[in-house]
mmCIF file of C-alpha atoms in Angstrom:
data_model
loop_
_atom_site.group_PDB
_atom_site.id
_atom_site.type_symbol
_atom_site.label_atom_id
_atom_site.label_comp_id
_atom_site.label_asym_id
_atom_site.label_seq_id
_atom_site.Cartn_x
_atom_site.Cartn_y
_atom_site.Cartn_z
ATOM 1 C CA MET B 1 -10.655 -23.130 -15.534
ATOM 2 C CA PRO B 2 -7.578 -24.651 -17.204
ATOM 3 C CA LYS B 3 -4.544 -22.421 -17.510
ATOM 4 C CA LYS B 4 -4.248 -20.590 -20.836
ATOM 5 C CA LYS B 5 -1.113 -20.949 -22.924
ATOM 6 C CA ILE B 6 -0.407 -17.944 -25.106
ATOM 7 C CA ILE B 7 2.080 -16.498 -27.561
ATOM 8 C CA ILE B 8 2.142 -12.693 -27.714
ATOM 9 C CA ASP B 9 3.247 -11.281 -31.055
ATOM 10 C CA THR B 10 3.920 -7.605 -30.516
ATOM 11 C CA ASP B 11 5.679 -4.359 -31.493
ATOM 12 C CA PRO B 12 6.230 -2.542 -28.160
ATOM 13 C CA GLY B 13 5.037 0.416 -28.214
ATOM 14 C CA ILE B 14 3.221 1.955 -25.258
ATOM 15 C CA ASP B 15 -0.033 0.002 -25.159
ATOM 16 C CA ASP B 16 1.926 -3.145 -26.132
ATOM 17 C CA ILE B 17 4.028 -2.786 -22.972
ATOM 18 C CA LEU B 18 0.855 -2.359 -20.926
ATOM 19 C CA ALA B 19 -0.514 -5.521 -22.576
ATOM 20 C CA LEU B 20 2.656 -7.467 -21.731
ATOM 21 C CA LEU B 21 2.592 -6.233 -18.134
ATOM 22 C CA LEU B 22 -1.036 -7.324 -17.874
ATOM 23 C CA ALA B 23 -0.219 -10.815 -19.121
ATOM 24 C CA LEU B 24 2.834 -11.240 -16.903
ATOM 25 C CA SER B 25 0.973 -9.961 -13.833
ATOM 26 C CA ALA B 26 -1.602 -12.759 -14.097
ATOM 27 C CA THR B 27 -1.582 -15.594 -11.625
ATOM 28 C CA SER B 28 0.308 -18.747 -12.523
ATOM 29 C CA GLU B 29 -3.035 -20.589 -12.667
ATOM 30 C CA GLU B 30 -4.490 -18.155 -15.201
ATOM 31 C CA VAL B 31 -1.936 -17.987 -17.971
ATOM 32 C CA GLU B 32 1.483 -19.088 -19.170
ATOM 33 C CA VAL B 33 3.198 -16.791 -21.643
ATOM 34 C CA LEU B 34 5.202 -19.236 -23.735
ATOM 35 C CA LEU B 35 6.700 -16.772 -26.190
ATOM 36 C CA ILE B 36 6.971 -13.055 -26.866
ATOM 37 C CA SER B 37 7.659 -12.694 -30.584
ATOM 38 C CA LEU B 38 8.679 -9.267 -31.826
ATOM 39 C CA THR B 39 7.897 -7.529 -35.088
ATOM 40 C CA PHE B 40 8.452 -4.096 -36.580
ATOM 41 C CA GLY B 41 5.420 -1.853 -36.330
ATOM 42 C CA ASN B 42 5.147 1.032 -33.940
ATOM 43 C CA ILE B 43 8.946 1.304 -34.202
ATOM 44 C CA GLU B 44 11.868 -0.644 -35.679
ATOM 45 C CA VAL B 45 12.121 -4.184 -34.349
ATOM 46 C CA LYS B 46 15.507 -3.549 -32.688
ATOM 47 C CA SER B 47 13.893 -0.797 -30.631
ATOM 48 C CA CYS B 48 11.054 -3.175 -29.791
ATOM 49 C CA LEU B 49 13.637 -5.596 -28.416
ATOM 50 C CA ARG B 50 15.280 -2.890 -26.314
ATOM 51 C CA ASN B 51 11.886 -1.970 -24.867
ATOM 52 C CA VAL B 52 11.078 -5.561 -23.940
ATOM 53 C CA VAL B 53 14.480 -6.163 -22.351
ATOM 54 C CA SER B 54 14.074 -2.888 -20.455
ATOM 55 C CA MET B 55 10.656 -4.033 -19.238
ATOM 56 C CA PHE B 56 12.138 -7.204 -17.782
ATOM 57 C CA HIS B 57 14.970 -5.167 -16.269
ATOM 58 C CA ILE B 58 12.411 -2.931 -14.519
ATOM 59 C CA LEU B 59 10.288 -5.890 -13.405
ATOM 60 C CA GLU B 60 13.292 -7.447 -11.702
ATOM 61 C CA LYS B 61 13.888 -4.163 -9.853
ATOM 62 C CA GLU B 62 10.188 -3.874 -9.017
ATOM 63 C CA MET B 63 9.855 -7.360 -7.576
ATOM 64 C CA GLN B 64 12.996 -6.871 -5.510
ATOM 65 C CA TRP B 65 11.614 -3.533 -4.257
ATOM 66 C CA ARG B 66 8.294 -5.130 -3.338
ATOM 67 C CA LEU B 67 10.078 -7.932 -1.507
ATOM 68 C CA GLU B 68 12.160 -5.465 0.485
ATOM 69 C CA LYS B 69 9.050 -3.446 1.355
ATOM 70 C CA GLY B 70 7.160 -6.526 2.519
ATOM 71 C CA ARG B 71 4.707 -6.285 -0.361
ATOM 72 C CA PRO B 72 3.485 -9.220 -2.472
ATOM 73 C CA GLN B 73 5.830 -9.590 -5.432
ATOM 74 C CA GLY B 74 3.039 -10.210 -7.927
ATOM 75 C CA PHE B 75 3.774 -11.180 -11.536
ATOM 76 C CA GLU B 76 3.213 -14.851 -10.769
ATOM 77 C CA ALA B 77 2.912 -15.813 -14.431
ATOM 78 C CA LEU B 78 6.377 -14.388 -15.046
ATOM 79 C CA ARG B 79 7.991 -15.911 -11.972
ATOM 80 C CA ALA B 80 6.508 -19.340 -12.668
ATOM 81 C CA HIS B 81 7.411 -19.471 -16.369
ATOM 82 C CA PRO B 82 9.902 -16.963 -17.813
ATOM 83 C CA PRO B 83 8.890 -16.526 -21.464
ATOM 84 C CA ILE B 84 11.052 -16.974 -24.526
ATOM 85 C CA VAL B 85 11.734 -13.739 -26.428
ATOM 86 C CA ALA B 86 12.434 -13.938 -30.179
ATOM 87 C CA VAL B 87 13.122 -11.214 -32.731
ATOM 88 C CA GLY B 88 11.168 -11.330 -35.976
ATOM 89 C CA ALA B 89 10.215 -9.302 -39.014
ATOM 90 C CA GLU B 90 12.090 -6.094 -39.735
ATOM 91 C CA ASP B 91 9.939 -5.117 -42.733
ATOM 92 C CA PRO B 92 6.481 -5.833 -44.175
ATOM 93 C CA LEU B 93 6.070 -8.551 -46.791
ATOM 94 C CA GLU B 94 5.673 -6.217 -49.764
ATOM 95 C CA ASP B 95 4.616 -2.710 -48.771
ATOM 96 C CA GLN B 96 6.645 0.344 -47.984
ATOM 97 C CA LYS B 97 7.289 0.391 -44.241
ATOM 98 C CA MET B 98 5.429 2.845 -42.051
ATOM 99 C CA LEU B 99 6.059 3.257 -38.331
ATOM 100 C CA ALA B 100 3.945 4.857 -35.574
ATOM 101 C CA ASP B 101 6.775 6.731 -33.882
ATOM 102 C CA TYR B 102 4.778 9.949 -34.308
ATOM 103 C CA PHE B 103 2.660 8.682 -31.392
ATOM 104 C CA HIS B 104 4.954 6.346 -29.458
ATOM 105 C CA GLY B 105 8.171 8.368 -29.827
ATOM 106 C CA THR B 106 11.235 7.360 -31.809
ATOM 107 C CA ASP B 107 12.173 4.724 -29.225
ATOM 108 C CA GLY B 108 8.576 3.544 -28.790
ATOM 109 C CA LEU B 109 8.318 4.703 -25.192
ATOM 110 C CA GLY B 110 8.244 8.465 -25.425
ATOM 111 C CA GLY B 111 12.005 8.972 -25.345
ATOM 112 C CA ILE B 112 12.436 7.176 -22.038
ATOM 113 C CA HIS B 113 15.830 5.710 -22.902
ATOM 114 C CA ALA B 114 17.226 9.239 -23.178
ATOM 115 C CA SER B 115 15.259 10.811 -20.329
ATOM 116 C CA HIS B 116 15.722 7.923 -17.874
ATOM 117 C CA PRO B 117 18.901 6.112 -18.994
ATOM 118 C CA HIS B 118 19.368 4.463 -15.599
ATOM 119 C CA PHE B 119 16.280 2.349 -16.351
ATOM 120 C CA THR B 120 17.727 1.040 -19.627
ATOM 121 C CA PRO B 121 20.062 -1.960 -19.367
ATOM 122 C CA THR B 122 23.366 -1.896 -21.198
ATOM 123 C CA GLU B 123 23.375 -3.360 -24.691
ATOM 124 C CA ALA B 124 25.510 -6.318 -23.645
ATOM 125 C CA TRP B 125 22.374 -8.438 -24.022
ATOM 126 C CA GLU B 126 22.167 -7.985 -27.810
ATOM 127 C CA HIS B 127 24.455 -10.936 -28.577
ATOM 128 C CA LEU B 128 21.978 -13.238 -26.834
ATOM 129 C CA PHE B 129 19.644 -12.833 -29.830
ATOM 130 C CA ASP B 130 22.311 -12.875 -32.540
ATOM 131 C CA PRO B 131 22.151 -16.128 -34.547
ATOM 132 C CA THR B 132 25.745 -15.629 -35.697
ATOM 133 C CA SER B 133 27.195 -15.413 -32.173
ATOM 134 C CA GLU B 134 28.301 -18.337 -30.047
ATOM 135 C CA PRO B 135 25.434 -20.068 -28.240
ATOM 136 C CA THR B 136 25.239 -19.466 -24.506
ATOM 137 C CA GLU B 137 23.714 -21.659 -21.851
ATOM 138 C CA ILE B 138 20.914 -19.851 -20.030
ATOM 139 C CA ASP B 139 19.187 -21.317 -17.033
ATOM 140 C CA PRO B 140 15.879 -19.469 -16.679
ATOM 141 C CA VAL B 141 14.629 -19.138 -13.129
ATOM 142 C CA PRO B 142 11.941 -16.992 -11.497
ATOM 143 C CA THR B 143 12.899 -13.344 -11.298
ATOM 144 C CA GLY B 144 13.486 -11.263 -8.215
ATOM 145 C CA GLY B 145 17.255 -11.111 -7.870
ATOM 146 C CA ALA B 146 20.012 -9.294 -9.656
ATOM 147 C CA HIS B 147 21.494 -12.432 -11.196
ATOM 148 C CA GLN B 148 18.289 -14.272 -12.030
ATOM 149 C CA GLN B 149 16.817 -14.703 -15.469
ATOM 150 C CA SER B 150 13.412 -13.210 -16.247
ATOM 151 C CA PHE B 151 13.258 -14.291 -19.912
ATOM 152 C CA ILE B 152 14.853 -16.766 -22.276
ATOM 153 C CA PRO B 153 16.511 -15.175 -25.327
ATOM 154 C CA SER B 154 16.190 -17.061 -28.596
ATOM 155 C CA LYS B 155 18.551 -16.982 -31.549
ATOM 156 C CA ARG B 156 15.795 -18.286 -33.833
ATOM 157 C CA ARG B 157 13.631 -15.953 -35.882
ATOM 158 C CA ALA B 158 10.252 -15.242 -34.321
ATOM 159 C CA HIS B 159 8.222 -17.150 -36.911
ATOM 160 C CA GLU B 160 10.436 -20.208 -36.357
ATOM 161 C CA GLU B 161 9.840 -20.008 -32.609
ATOM 162 C CA ILE B 162 6.082 -19.704 -33.175
ATOM 163 C CA LEU B 163 6.126 -22.942 -35.169
ATOM 164 C CA ARG B 164 8.370 -24.677 -32.627
ATOM 165 C CA VAL B 165 6.035 -23.786 -29.756
ATOM 166 C CA LEU B 166 2.997 -24.997 -31.697
ATOM 167 C CA ARG B 167 4.736 -28.292 -32.566
ATOM 168 C CA GLU B 168 5.753 -28.928 -28.963
ATOM 169 C CA ASN B 169 2.273 -28.372 -27.535
ATOM 170 C CA ASP B 170 -0.914 -30.299 -28.186
ATOM 171 C CA PRO B 171 -3.129 -28.978 -30.979
ATOM 172 C CA ASP B 172 -5.724 -26.393 -29.910
ATOM 173 C CA THR B 173 -3.974 -25.586 -26.633
ATOM 174 C CA VAL B 174 -1.973 -22.455 -27.570
ATOM 175 C CA SER B 175 -3.572 -19.140 -28.507
ATOM 176 C CA ILE B 176 -1.658 -16.451 -30.382
ATOM 177 C CA VAL B 177 -2.385 -12.878 -29.322
ATOM 178 C CA ALA B 178 -1.233 -10.692 -32.218
ATOM 179 C CA VAL B 179 -1.189 -6.979 -31.377
ATOM 180 C CA GLY B 180 1.144 -5.699 -34.098
ATOM 181 C CA PRO B 181 1.422 -6.158 -37.863
ATOM 182 C CA LEU B 182 0.841 -9.829 -38.756
ATOM 183 C CA THR B 183 4.129 -10.347 -40.621
ATOM 184 C CA ASN B 184 5.543 -12.983 -38.250
ATOM 185 C CA LEU B 185 2.286 -14.945 -38.449
ATOM 186 C CA ALA B 186 2.226 -14.746 -42.242
ATOM 187 C CA LEU B 187 5.810 -16.038 -42.395
ATOM 188 C CA ALA B 188 5.041 -18.896 -39.999
ATOM 189 C CA SER B 189 1.890 -19.951 -41.843
ATOM 190 C CA ALA B 190 3.709 -19.831 -45.193
ATOM 191 C CA ALA B 191 6.584 -21.961 -43.917
ATOM 192 C CA ASP B 192 4.366 -24.668 -42.410
ATOM 193 C CA PRO B 193 0.621 -24.049 -42.669
ATOM 194 C CA GLU B 194 -0.460 -27.293 -41.013
ATOM 195 C CA THR B 195 1.697 -26.631 -37.942
ATOM 196 C CA PHE B 196 0.417 -23.063 -37.775
ATOM 197 C CA LEU B 197 -3.140 -24.402 -37.787
ATOM 198 C CA ARG B 198 -2.388 -26.237 -34.521
ATOM 199 C CA ALA B 199 -3.084 -22.869 -32.814
ATOM 200 C CA LYS B 200 -6.289 -22.812 -30.796
ATOM 201 C CA GLU B 201 -7.107 -19.359 -32.122
ATOM 202 C CA VAL B 202 -5.450 -16.142 -33.211
ATOM 203 C CA VAL B 203 -6.615 -13.050 -31.340
ATOM 204 C CA VAL B 204 -5.920 -10.047 -33.566
ATOM 205 C CA MET B 205 -5.892 -6.359 -32.690
ATOM 206 C CA GLY B 206 -6.468 -4.867 -36.097
ATOM 207 C CA GLY B 207 -8.757 -3.268 -38.598
ATOM 208 C CA ALA B 208 -11.726 -0.938 -38.522
ATOM 209 C CA ILE B 209 -15.183 -1.980 -39.694
ATOM 210 C CA SER B 210 -17.596 0.895 -39.024
ATOM 211 C CA GLU B 211 -15.161 3.225 -37.257
ATOM 212 C CA PRO B 212 -12.792 5.500 -39.204
ATOM 213 C CA GLY B 213 -9.204 4.363 -39.432
ATOM 214 C CA ASN B 214 -6.510 5.756 -37.165
ATOM 215 C CA VAL B 215 -3.706 6.023 -39.748
ATOM 216 C CA THR B 216 -5.742 6.749 -42.904
ATOM 217 C CA PRO B 217 -9.442 7.581 -43.204
ATOM 218 C CA VAL B 218 -10.211 3.874 -43.634
ATOM 219 C CA ALA B 219 -7.294 1.872 -42.205
ATOM 220 C CA GLU B 220 -6.187 0.926 -38.710
ATOM 221 C CA PHE B 221 -2.421 0.948 -38.213
ATOM 222 C CA ASN B 222 -1.698 -2.798 -37.857
ATOM 223 C CA SER B 223 -3.730 -3.684 -40.949
ATOM 224 C CA TYR B 224 -2.103 -0.860 -42.887
ATOM 225 C CA ALA B 225 1.463 -1.627 -41.751
ATOM 226 C CA ASP B 226 1.369 -5.031 -43.477
ATOM 227 C CA ALA B 227 -1.873 -5.450 -45.385
ATOM 228 C CA PHE B 228 -0.526 -8.455 -47.304
ATOM 229 C CA ALA B 229 0.293 -10.285 -44.075
ATOM 230 C CA ALA B 230 -3.160 -9.604 -42.613
ATOM 231 C CA ALA B 231 -4.843 -10.785 -45.815
ATOM 232 C CA ARG B 232 -2.804 -14.017 -45.819
ATOM 233 C CA VAL B 233 -3.606 -14.807 -42.185
ATOM 234 C CA TYR B 234 -7.327 -14.111 -42.636
ATOM 235 C CA ALA B 235 -7.322 -16.349 -45.721
ATOM 236 C CA LEU B 236 -6.614 -19.331 -43.464
ATOM 237 C CA THR B 237 -10.114 -18.908 -41.987
ATOM 238 C CA SER B 238 -11.596 -19.755 -45.390
ATOM 239 C CA PRO B 239 -12.705 -23.222 -46.483
ATOM 240 C CA SER B 240 -10.818 -22.296 -49.676
ATOM 241 C CA PRO B 241 -7.814 -20.135 -48.669
ATOM 242 C CA ARG B 242 -6.851 -19.610 -52.309
ATOM 243 C CA SER B 243 -10.136 -17.753 -52.859
ATOM 244 C CA THR B 244 -8.974 -14.762 -50.773
ATOM 245 C CA ILE B 245 -5.182 -14.982 -50.598
ATOM 246 C CA PRO B 246 -3.678 -11.801 -52.089
ATOM 247 C CA PRO B 247 -1.598 -12.093 -55.249
ATOM 248 C CA GLY B 248 1.786 -10.509 -55.646
ATOM 249 C CA THR B 249 3.777 -11.719 -52.635
ATOM 250 C CA SER B 250 6.963 -13.741 -52.691
ATOM 251 C CA LEU B 251 5.509 -16.248 -50.221
ATOM 252 C CA PRO B 252 4.088 -19.513 -51.565
ATOM 253 C CA VAL B 253 0.386 -20.009 -52.174
ATOM 254 C CA TYR B 254 -1.294 -22.198 -49.565
ATOM 255 C CA PRO B 255 -2.038 -25.821 -50.486
ATOM 256 C CA ALA B 256 -5.409 -26.390 -52.123
ATOM 257 C CA SER B 257 -6.501 -28.449 -49.128
ATOM 258 C CA LEU B 258 -5.657 -27.911 -45.453
ATOM 259 C CA GLY B 259 -6.508 -29.965 -42.393
ATOM 260 C CA LYS B 260 -8.673 -27.308 -40.727
ATOM 261 C CA GLN B 261 -9.639 -23.645 -40.831
ATOM 262 C CA LEU B 262 -7.960 -21.094 -38.605
ATOM 263 C CA THR B 263 -10.048 -19.414 -35.907
ATOM 264 C CA VAL B 264 -9.422 -15.652 -35.890
ATOM 265 C CA ARG B 265 -10.955 -13.441 -33.205
ATOM 266 C CA LEU B 266 -10.710 -9.905 -34.544
ATOM 267 C CA PHE B 267 -10.677 -6.918 -32.190
ATOM 268 C CA PRO B 268 -11.065 -3.904 -34.515
ATOM 269 C CA LEU B 269 -11.119 -0.273 -33.457
ATOM 270 C CA ASP B 270 -14.903 -0.621 -33.173
ATOM 271 C CA ILE B 271 -14.461 -2.471 -29.865
ATOM 272 C CA THR B 272 -11.011 -1.430 -28.648
ATOM 273 C CA LEU B 273 -11.908 2.278 -28.687
ATOM 274 C CA ARG B 274 -14.485 1.506 -26.000
ATOM 275 C CA HIS B 275 -11.775 0.421 -23.531
ATOM 276 C CA ASN B 276 -9.905 3.388 -22.113
ATOM 277 C CA LEU B 277 -7.691 4.635 -19.294
ATOM 278 C CA THR B 278 -8.038 8.259 -18.250
ATOM 279 C CA ARG B 279 -5.186 10.385 -17.010
ATOM 280 C CA GLY B 280 -7.131 10.808 -13.746
ATOM 281 C CA GLN B 281 -7.390 7.030 -13.239
ATOM 282 C CA PHE B 282 -3.720 6.615 -13.970
ATOM 283 C CA ARG B 283 -2.689 9.445 -11.635
ATOM 284 C CA SER B 284 -4.757 8.176 -8.702
ATOM 285 C CA THR B 285 -3.105 4.765 -8.932
ATOM 286 C CA ILE B 286 0.430 5.858 -9.657
ATOM 287 C CA THR B 287 0.940 8.801 -7.267
ATOM 288 C CA PRO B 288 1.233 6.861 -3.988
ATOM 289 C CA LEU B 289 3.505 4.324 -5.668
ATOM 290 C CA LEU B 290 5.772 7.063 -6.966
ATOM 291 C CA GLU B 291 5.989 8.494 -3.473
ATOM 292 C CA ALA B 292 6.849 5.044 -2.119
ATOM 293 C CA GLY B 293 9.651 4.578 -4.678
ATOM 294 C CA SER B 294 8.247 1.892 -6.995
ATOM 295 C CA PRO B 295 10.630 1.371 -9.958
ATOM 296 C CA LEU B 296 7.792 0.134 -12.178
ATOM 297 C CA ALA B 297 5.577 3.112 -11.329
ATOM 298 C CA THR B 298 8.447 5.513 -12.089
ATOM 299 C CA TRP B 299 9.173 3.853 -15.443
ATOM 300 C CA VAL B 300 5.569 3.604 -16.594
ATOM 301 C CA SER B 301 4.798 7.128 -15.395
ATOM 302 C CA ALA B 302 7.611 8.500 -17.572
ATOM 303 C CA PHE B 303 6.274 7.134 -20.864
ATOM 304 C CA MET B 304 2.628 7.672 -19.943
ATOM 305 C CA ALA B 305 3.324 11.378 -19.385
ATOM 306 C CA HIS B 306 4.508 11.510 -23.003
ATOM 307 C CA THR B 307 1.425 9.582 -24.094
ATOM 308 C CA PHE B 308 -1.120 11.893 -22.520
ATOM 309 C CA ALA B 309 0.769 14.950 -23.794
ATOM 310 C CA THR B 310 0.681 13.478 -27.307
ATOM 311 C CA LEU B 311 -3.058 12.808 -27.032
ATOM 312 C CA GLU B 312 -3.640 16.437 -26.080
ATOM 313 C CA ARG B 313 -1.572 17.581 -29.046
ATOM 314 C CA LEU B 314 -3.325 15.329 -31.585
ATOM 315 C CA HIS B 315 -6.909 15.578 -30.333
ATOM 316 C CA PRO B 316 -8.423 18.924 -29.299
ATOM 317 C CA LYS B 317 -10.989 17.300 -26.973
ATOM 318 C CA GLN B 318 -8.337 15.399 -24.996
ATOM 319 C CA ASN B 319 -7.207 17.449 -22.029
ATOM 320 C CA GLY B 320 -6.594 17.333 -18.299
ATOM 321 C CA ASP B 321 -7.580 14.332 -16.226
ATOM 322 C CA SER B 322 -10.284 13.409 -18.760
ATOM 323 C CA ALA B 323 -7.716 12.618 -21.492
ATOM 324 C CA GLU B 324 -8.138 8.956 -22.477
ATOM 325 C CA LEU B 325 -5.702 6.394 -23.808
ATOM 326 C CA SER B 326 -7.446 3.636 -25.762
ATOM 327 C CA LEU B 327 -6.240 0.250 -24.539
ATOM 328 C CA HIS B 328 -6.220 -1.488 -27.924
ATOM 329 C CA ASP B 329 -3.637 -4.173 -27.144
ATOM 330 C CA PRO B 330 -4.365 -4.844 -23.446
ATOM 331 C CA VAL B 331 -8.002 -5.681 -24.189
ATOM 332 C CA CYS B 332 -6.863 -8.505 -26.500
ATOM 333 C CA VAL B 333 -4.683 -9.951 -23.734
ATOM 334 C CA TRP B 334 -7.559 -9.639 -21.275
ATOM 335 C CA TYR B 335 -9.783 -11.579 -23.657
ATOM 336 C CA ALA B 336 -7.154 -14.327 -23.900
ATOM 337 C CA ILE B 337 -7.095 -14.601 -20.103
ATOM 338 C CA THR B 338 -10.877 -14.413 -19.559
ATOM 339 C CA ALA B 339 -12.325 -15.841 -22.788
ATOM 340 C CA GLU B 340 -14.838 -17.988 -20.881
ATOM 341 C CA ASP B 341 -16.611 -14.896 -19.548
ATOM 342 C CA GLY B 342 -20.016 -14.817 -21.205
ATOM 343 C CA GLY B 343 -19.771 -11.067 -21.623
ATOM 344 C CA TRP B 344 -17.424 -11.491 -24.596
ATOM 345 C CA LYS B 345 -19.593 -11.734 -27.687
ATOM 346 C CA PRO B 346 -18.894 -11.658 -31.428
ATOM 347 C CA SER B 347 -21.018 -9.679 -33.837
ATOM 348 C CA ALA B 348 -24.406 -11.161 -34.659
ATOM 349 C CA THR B 349 -23.206 -11.763 -38.223
ATOM 350 C CA SER B 350 -20.019 -13.615 -37.253
ATOM 351 C CA PRO B 351 -18.216 -15.418 -38.695
ATOM 352 C CA GLU B 352 -17.917 -12.736 -41.364
ATOM 353 C CA ASP B 353 -16.168 -12.600 -44.719
ATOM 354 C CA ILE B 354 -13.713 -9.836 -43.814
ATOM 355 C CA ARG B 355 -10.914 -9.232 -46.314
ATOM 356 C CA VAL B 356 -8.038 -6.745 -46.256
ATOM 357 C CA GLU B 357 -7.349 -4.493 -49.232
ATOM 358 C CA THR B 358 -3.710 -4.751 -50.307
ATOM 359 C CA THR B 359 -3.330 -2.769 -53.540
ATOM 360 C CA GLY B 360 -5.644 0.262 -53.444
ATOM 361 C CA GLN B 361 -4.074 3.692 -53.747
ATOM 362 C CA TRP B 362 -6.149 5.146 -50.892
ATOM 363 C CA THR B 363 -7.516 1.985 -49.328
ATOM 364 C CA ARG B 364 -4.489 -0.109 -48.283
ATOM 365 C CA GLY B 365 -5.361 -1.882 -45.044
ATOM 366 C CA LEU B 366 -9.113 -1.319 -45.427
ATOM 367 C CA CYS B 367 -11.269 -4.110 -43.996
ATOM 368 C CA VAL B 368 -13.779 -4.937 -46.723
ATOM 369 C CA VAL B 369 -17.145 -6.391 -45.701
ATOM 370 C CA ASP B 370 -19.916 -7.331 -48.132
ATOM 371 C CA ARG B 371 -22.984 -5.407 -46.978
ATOM 372 C CA ARG B 372 -25.115 -6.315 -49.992
ATOM 373 C CA ASP B 373 -28.326 -8.248 -49.377
ATOM 374 C CA ARG B 374 -27.792 -10.992 -51.952
ATOM 375 C CA HIS B 375 -28.602 -14.679 -52.219
ATOM 376 C CA PRO B 376 -25.608 -17.014 -51.847
ATOM 377 C CA ILE B 377 -24.366 -18.762 -54.963
ATOM 378 C CA GLU B 378 -23.418 -22.419 -55.137
ATOM 379 C CA GLY B 379 -20.035 -23.298 -56.544
ATOM 380 C CA ASP B 380 -16.502 -22.053 -56.206
ATOM 381 C CA GLU B 381 -15.982 -20.414 -59.601
ATOM 382 C CA GLU B 382 -16.312 -16.697 -60.282
ATOM 383 C CA SER B 383 -19.370 -15.609 -62.238
ATOM 384 C CA SER B 384 -20.449 -12.399 -63.871
ATOM 385 C CA SER B 385 -22.605 -11.648 -60.837
ATOM 386 C CA ASP B 386 -20.016 -12.600 -58.219
ATOM 387 C CA HIS B 387 -16.577 -11.161 -58.883
ATOM 388 C CA GLY B 388 -14.283 -12.175 -56.022
ATOM 389 C CA LEU B 389 -16.430 -15.102 -54.841
ATOM 390 C CA TRP B 390 -18.178 -13.011 -52.219
ATOM 391 C CA LEU B 391 -21.389 -14.967 -52.481
ATOM 392 C CA SER B 392 -19.994 -18.483 -52.701
ATOM 393 C CA ALA B 393 -20.746 -20.733 -49.748
ATOM 394 C CA ARG B 394 -17.428 -22.510 -50.339
ATOM 395 C CA ALA B 395 -15.185 -19.438 -50.512
ATOM 396 C CA GLY B 396 -14.489 -16.274 -48.579
ATOM 397 C CA ASN B 397 -13.050 -15.741 -45.095
ATOM 398 C CA ARG B 398 -14.725 -16.676 -41.813
ATOM 399 C CA VAL B 399 -13.576 -14.157 -39.195
ATOM 400 C CA TRP B 400 -15.104 -13.853 -35.727
ATOM 401 C CA ARG B 401 -15.395 -10.101 -35.157
ATOM 402 C CA MET B 402 -15.633 -9.358 -31.438
ATOM 403 C CA ASP B 403 -18.339 -6.819 -30.694
ATOM 404 C CA GLN B 404 -19.198 -6.910 -26.974
ATOM 405 C CA SER B 405 -17.039 -6.908 -23.851
ATOM 406 C CA PRO B 406 -17.788 -7.448 -20.165
ATOM 407 C CA VAL B 407 -15.357 -4.701 -19.086
ATOM 408 C CA GLU B 408 -15.994 -1.706 -21.341
ATOM 409 C CA THR B 409 -16.534 0.762 -18.485
ATOM 410 C CA THR B 410 -14.154 -0.801 -15.945
ATOM 411 C CA PHE B 411 -11.146 -1.997 -17.921
ATOM 412 C CA GLY B 412 -8.852 0.939 -17.150
ATOM 413 C CA GLY B 413 -9.206 0.248 -13.441
ATOM 414 C CA ILE B 414 -8.728 -3.490 -13.935
ATOM 415 C CA LEU B 415 -5.513 -2.885 -15.851
ATOM 416 C CA MET B 416 -4.086 -0.606 -13.149
ATOM 417 C CA ASP B 417 -5.083 -2.968 -10.337
ATOM 418 C CA ARG B 418 -3.553 -5.969 -12.074
ATOM 419 C CA ILE B 419 -0.225 -4.346 -12.873
ATOM 420 C CA PHE B 420 0.324 -2.295 -9.724
ATOM 421 C CA SER B 421 -1.562 -4.008 -6.893
#
């Protein structure tokens, strides 16, 4: 199979870090992570950046430790192609900002920067991302030594880097895996929609269709955190994007005609909640590595202890070794790596006209699906029987909602094996 090229747009966050580790632990033949673009979401974007830089700091220590212990270094995808890291959106397009620090901790990783400060690099790296500071020459090389470079810092905004990467690669060769609010993607598509449509597909962790929401009764966090951004990105799947684009944003309306429709693969809570890691699975993998002195195992164990404790506090049925962390973001990365596996299947009704509510008092972030059994209507003008152009064959979104997975019962073990083996 040809190597996948991916951009990961993320708000790290606990399961985001696990998703990044999964991607970077792939073989160099499986995937190349071209760009990690950061957005607000679980926490403020500056904290997201600190978490990502800390992750690379730990990976350098881990690979050096493995080398000294005579173990395979792993993380081939990282060593072969250090990714660019770019900082993006600090706020949603229009809505009041909401963070998920109640679950992830104020720093996004369960307070690890205070509890384990020796694993957090000094903040001397911040100027590397500051567009107002003097440019520095950085020679990225495979990681594994104290003075080697494991990522390439960018002074461009994340949405600008997304467009640059898409311009510099052939059309339909780069997939975007979006596991946070879609603000960076909305900004990129508004700035240059035709370049954005060079993406092979956009794999989105977001929304809830038949499951309850996880931040309101009806809304999943990423869709809620920037409902306008999600609605704008989904609109690009429509043959007539103006038929579903939300009003009331400062971004420009899309052109009346675009060169192609965007392919969105949506992973809502309906499928991600079926991919879990139990505390018992995690403990059985991590304990011997902790005893052996693995820096990565020590770091991950620290924030996962917070995670399982939080799950027990929030959910009365989560306790002991049976407590389960849902692997929302890692499953999207795993799809991007293994998309050819026939076990991945969209819903029988895909592509579906899924739209995101942006203005409702109680329904912000709700994924709206037309469940009426009605005949389609020809034309692209609203009628008295079709407010919102839900029945028009030439309007509405066309989202591929993923519904079946080949790894529902085994994914927790796969994740642990990939990251720590």
